Amino acid sequence: MKRLLSLAVLTGGLLAADAVNAGEQTVTLAVENMTCASCPYIVKRSLAAVPGVSNAQVSFEMKSATVTFDDQKTNAAALTDATTKAGFPSHPRN
Ligand SMILES: [Cu+2]
């Protein structure tokens, strides 16, 4: 009985820890078609407009975008879709 109880506490603890990190994910996208220094702003804006995205850093030099998002609200496919619609096809790099 005592053992069962501590197991329940342990499981509860793990679930709580999961909930804290729930959804927060970061993906790096390789972005095509960025030909000048203002392209990253357009890419960044298209990513920031996706519901669930909390941060988007776009590098013109690296031709990449690092996006932090809530995986309960969106996913990598929606992110690449957003940049593609803005004229910059992308795909996850990691
Ligand atoms: Cu440009």
PDB file of C-alpha atoms and ligand atoms in Angstrom:
ATOM      1  CA  MET A   1       0.000   0.000   0.000  1.00  0.00           C
ATOM      2  CA  LYS A   2       2.767   2.371   0.939  1.00  0.00           C
ATOM      3  CA  ARG A   3       4.607   1.440  -2.239  1.00  0.00           C
ATOM      4  CA  LEU A   4       1.521   2.102  -4.379  1.00  0.00           C
ATOM      5  CA  LEU A   5       1.137   5.492  -2.825  1.00  0.00           C
ATOM      6  CA  SER A   6       4.717   6.594  -3.489  1.00  0.00           C
ATOM      7  CA  LEU A   7       4.414   5.348  -7.051  1.00  0.00           C
ATOM      8  CA  ALA A   8       1.351   7.543  -7.515  1.00  0.00           C
ATOM      9  CA  VAL A   9       3.227  10.530  -6.103  1.00  0.00           C
ATOM     10  CA  LEU A  10       6.148   9.879  -8.417  1.00  0.00           C
ATOM     11  CA  THR A  11       3.901   9.577 -11.473  1.00  0.00           C
ATOM     12  CA  GLY A  12       2.040  12.720 -10.486  1.00  0.00           C
ATOM     13  CA  GLY A  13       5.332  14.551 -10.212  1.00  0.00           C
ATOM     14  CA  LEU A  14       6.386  13.470 -13.670  1.00  0.00           C
ATOM     15  CA  LEU A  15       3.096  14.548 -15.182  1.00  0.00           C
ATOM     16  CA  ALA A  16       3.365  17.946 -13.537  1.00  0.00           C
ATOM     17  CA  ALA A  17       6.879  18.421 -14.922  1.00  0.00           C
ATOM     18  CA  ASP A  18       5.559  17.514 -18.361  1.00  0.00           C
ATOM     19  CA  ALA A  19       2.805  20.088 -18.122  1.00  0.00           C
ATOM     20  CA  VAL A  20       5.317  22.835 -17.387  1.00  0.00           C
ATOM     21  CA  ASN A  21       7.245  22.111 -20.572  1.00  0.00           C
ATOM     22  CA  ALA A  22       4.121  21.214 -22.492  1.00  0.00           C
ATOM     23  CA  GLY A  23       4.276  22.252 -26.032  1.00  0.00           C
ATOM     24  CA  GLU A  24       7.314  24.498 -25.981  1.00  0.00           C
ATOM     25  CA  GLN A  25       9.397  23.430 -28.951  1.00  0.00           C
ATOM     26  CA  THR A  26      12.111  24.961 -31.076  1.00  0.00           C
ATOM     27  CA  VAL A  27      12.787  24.079 -34.674  1.00  0.00           C
ATOM     28  CA  THR A  28      15.355  25.416 -37.094  1.00  0.00           C
ATOM     29  CA  LEU A  29      14.197  25.830 -40.669  1.00  0.00           C
ATOM     30  CA  ALA A  30      16.391  26.124 -43.723  1.00  0.00           C
ATOM     31  CA  VAL A  31      14.834  28.970 -45.701  1.00  0.00           C
ATOM     32  CA  GLU A  32      15.154  29.416 -49.452  1.00  0.00           C
ATOM     33  CA  ASN A  33      14.914  32.546 -51.585  1.00  0.00           C
ATOM     34  CA  MET A  34      16.254  35.079 -49.093  1.00  0.00           C
ATOM     35  CA  THR A  35      18.172  37.274 -51.483  1.00  0.00           C
ATOM     36  CA  CYS A  36      18.483  40.564 -49.659  1.00  0.00           C
ATOM     37  CA  ALA A  37      18.631  41.921 -46.141  1.00  0.00           C
ATOM     38  CA  SER A  38      14.921  42.698 -45.942  1.00  0.00           C
ATOM     39  CA  CYS A  39      13.787  39.170 -46.795  1.00  0.00           C
ATOM     40  CA  PRO A  40      14.354  37.943 -43.210  1.00  0.00           C
ATOM     41  CA  TYR A  41      11.817  40.493 -41.964  1.00  0.00           C
ATOM     42  CA  ILE A  42       9.156  39.085 -44.259  1.00  0.00           C
ATOM     43  CA  VAL A  43       9.992  35.537 -43.166  1.00  0.00           C
ATOM     44  CA  LYS A  44       9.935  36.570 -39.517  1.00  0.00           C
ATOM     45  CA  ARG A  45       6.575  38.285 -39.943  1.00  0.00           C
ATOM     46  CA  SER A  46       5.047  35.274 -41.682  1.00  0.00           C
ATOM     47  CA  LEU A  47       6.214  32.982 -38.867  1.00  0.00           C
ATOM     48  CA  ALA A  48       5.135  35.330 -36.082  1.00  0.00           C
ATOM     49  CA  ALA A  49       1.646  35.415 -37.619  1.00  0.00           C
ATOM     50  CA  VAL A  50       1.182  31.669 -37.055  1.00  0.00           C
ATOM     51  CA  PRO A  51      -0.894  31.126 -33.885  1.00  0.00           C
ATOM     52  CA  GLY A  52       1.247  29.407 -31.257  1.00  0.00           C
ATOM     53  CA  VAL A  53       4.568  30.912 -32.334  1.00  0.00           C
ATOM     54  CA  SER A  54       6.207  32.724 -29.438  1.00  0.00           C
ATOM     55  CA  ASN A  55       9.503  33.620 -31.063  1.00  0.00           C
ATOM     56  CA  ALA A  56      11.090  33.639 -34.519  1.00  0.00           C
ATOM     57  CA  GLN A  57      14.699  34.531 -35.219  1.00  0.00           C
ATOM     58  CA  VAL A  58      15.642  34.700 -38.882  1.00  0.00           C
ATOM     59  CA  SER A  59      19.224  34.806 -40.095  1.00  0.00           C
ATOM     60  CA  PHE A  60      19.956  36.097 -43.572  1.00  0.00           C
ATOM     61  CA  GLU A  61      23.578  34.905 -43.321  1.00  0.00           C
ATOM     62  CA  MET A  62      22.615  31.378 -42.235  1.00  0.00           C
ATOM     63  CA  LYS A  63      19.534  31.269 -44.493  1.00  0.00           C
ATOM     64  CA  SER A  64      17.679  29.896 -41.543  1.00  0.00           C
ATOM     65  CA  ALA A  65      14.864  30.582 -39.117  1.00  0.00           C
ATOM     66  CA  THR A  66      14.800  29.415 -35.523  1.00  0.00           C
ATOM     67  CA  VAL A  67      11.239  29.232 -34.297  1.00  0.00           C
ATOM     68  CA  THR A  68       9.868  28.611 -30.817  1.00  0.00           C
ATOM     69  CA  PHE A  69       6.292  27.419 -30.797  1.00  0.00           C
ATOM     70  CA  ASP A  70       3.626  25.674 -28.749  1.00  0.00           C
ATOM     71  CA  ASP A  71       3.176  22.209 -30.240  1.00  0.00           C
ATOM     72  CA  GLN A  72      -0.377  22.098 -28.887  1.00  0.00           C
ATOM     73  CA  LYS A  73      -1.255  24.942 -31.249  1.00  0.00           C
ATOM     74  CA  THR A  74       0.924  24.490 -34.300  1.00  0.00           C
ATOM     75  CA  ASN A  75       3.606  22.295 -35.843  1.00  0.00           C
ATOM     76  CA  ALA A  76       6.629  22.425 -38.120  1.00  0.00           C
ATOM     77  CA  ALA A  77       4.498  21.777 -41.208  1.00  0.00           C
ATOM     78  CA  ALA A  78       2.392  24.868 -40.494  1.00  0.00           C
ATOM     79  CA  LEU A  79       5.575  26.919 -40.086  1.00  0.00           C
ATOM     80  CA  THR A  80       7.112  25.823 -43.382  1.00  0.00           C
ATOM     81  CA  ASP A  81       3.706  26.404 -44.975  1.00  0.00           C
ATOM     82  CA  ALA A  82       3.650  29.979 -43.681  1.00  0.00           C
ATOM     83  CA  THR A  83       7.079  30.887 -45.061  1.00  0.00           C
ATOM     84  CA  THR A  84       6.324  29.124 -48.342  1.00  0.00           C
ATOM     85  CA  LYS A  85       3.142  31.163 -48.778  1.00  0.00           C
ATOM     86  CA  ALA A  86       5.200  34.298 -48.172  1.00  0.00           C
ATOM     87  CA  GLY A  87       7.482  33.249 -51.024  1.00  0.00           C
ATOM     88  CA  PHE A  88      10.197  31.536 -49.003  1.00  0.00           C
ATOM     89  CA  PRO A  89       9.997  27.730 -49.087  1.00  0.00           C
ATOM     90  CA  SER A  90      11.564  26.120 -46.030  1.00  0.00           C
ATOM     91  CA  HIS A  91      12.092  22.786 -44.382  1.00  0.00           C
ATOM     92  CA  PRO A  92      13.179  21.667 -40.899  1.00  0.00           C
ATOM     93  CA  ARG A  93      16.936  21.441 -40.658  1.00  0.00           C
ATOM     94  CA  ASN A  94      17.237  19.404 -37.481  1.00  0.00           C
TER      95      ASN A  94
HETATM   96 CU    CU B   1      14.779  40.595 -49.980  1.00  0.00          CU
END
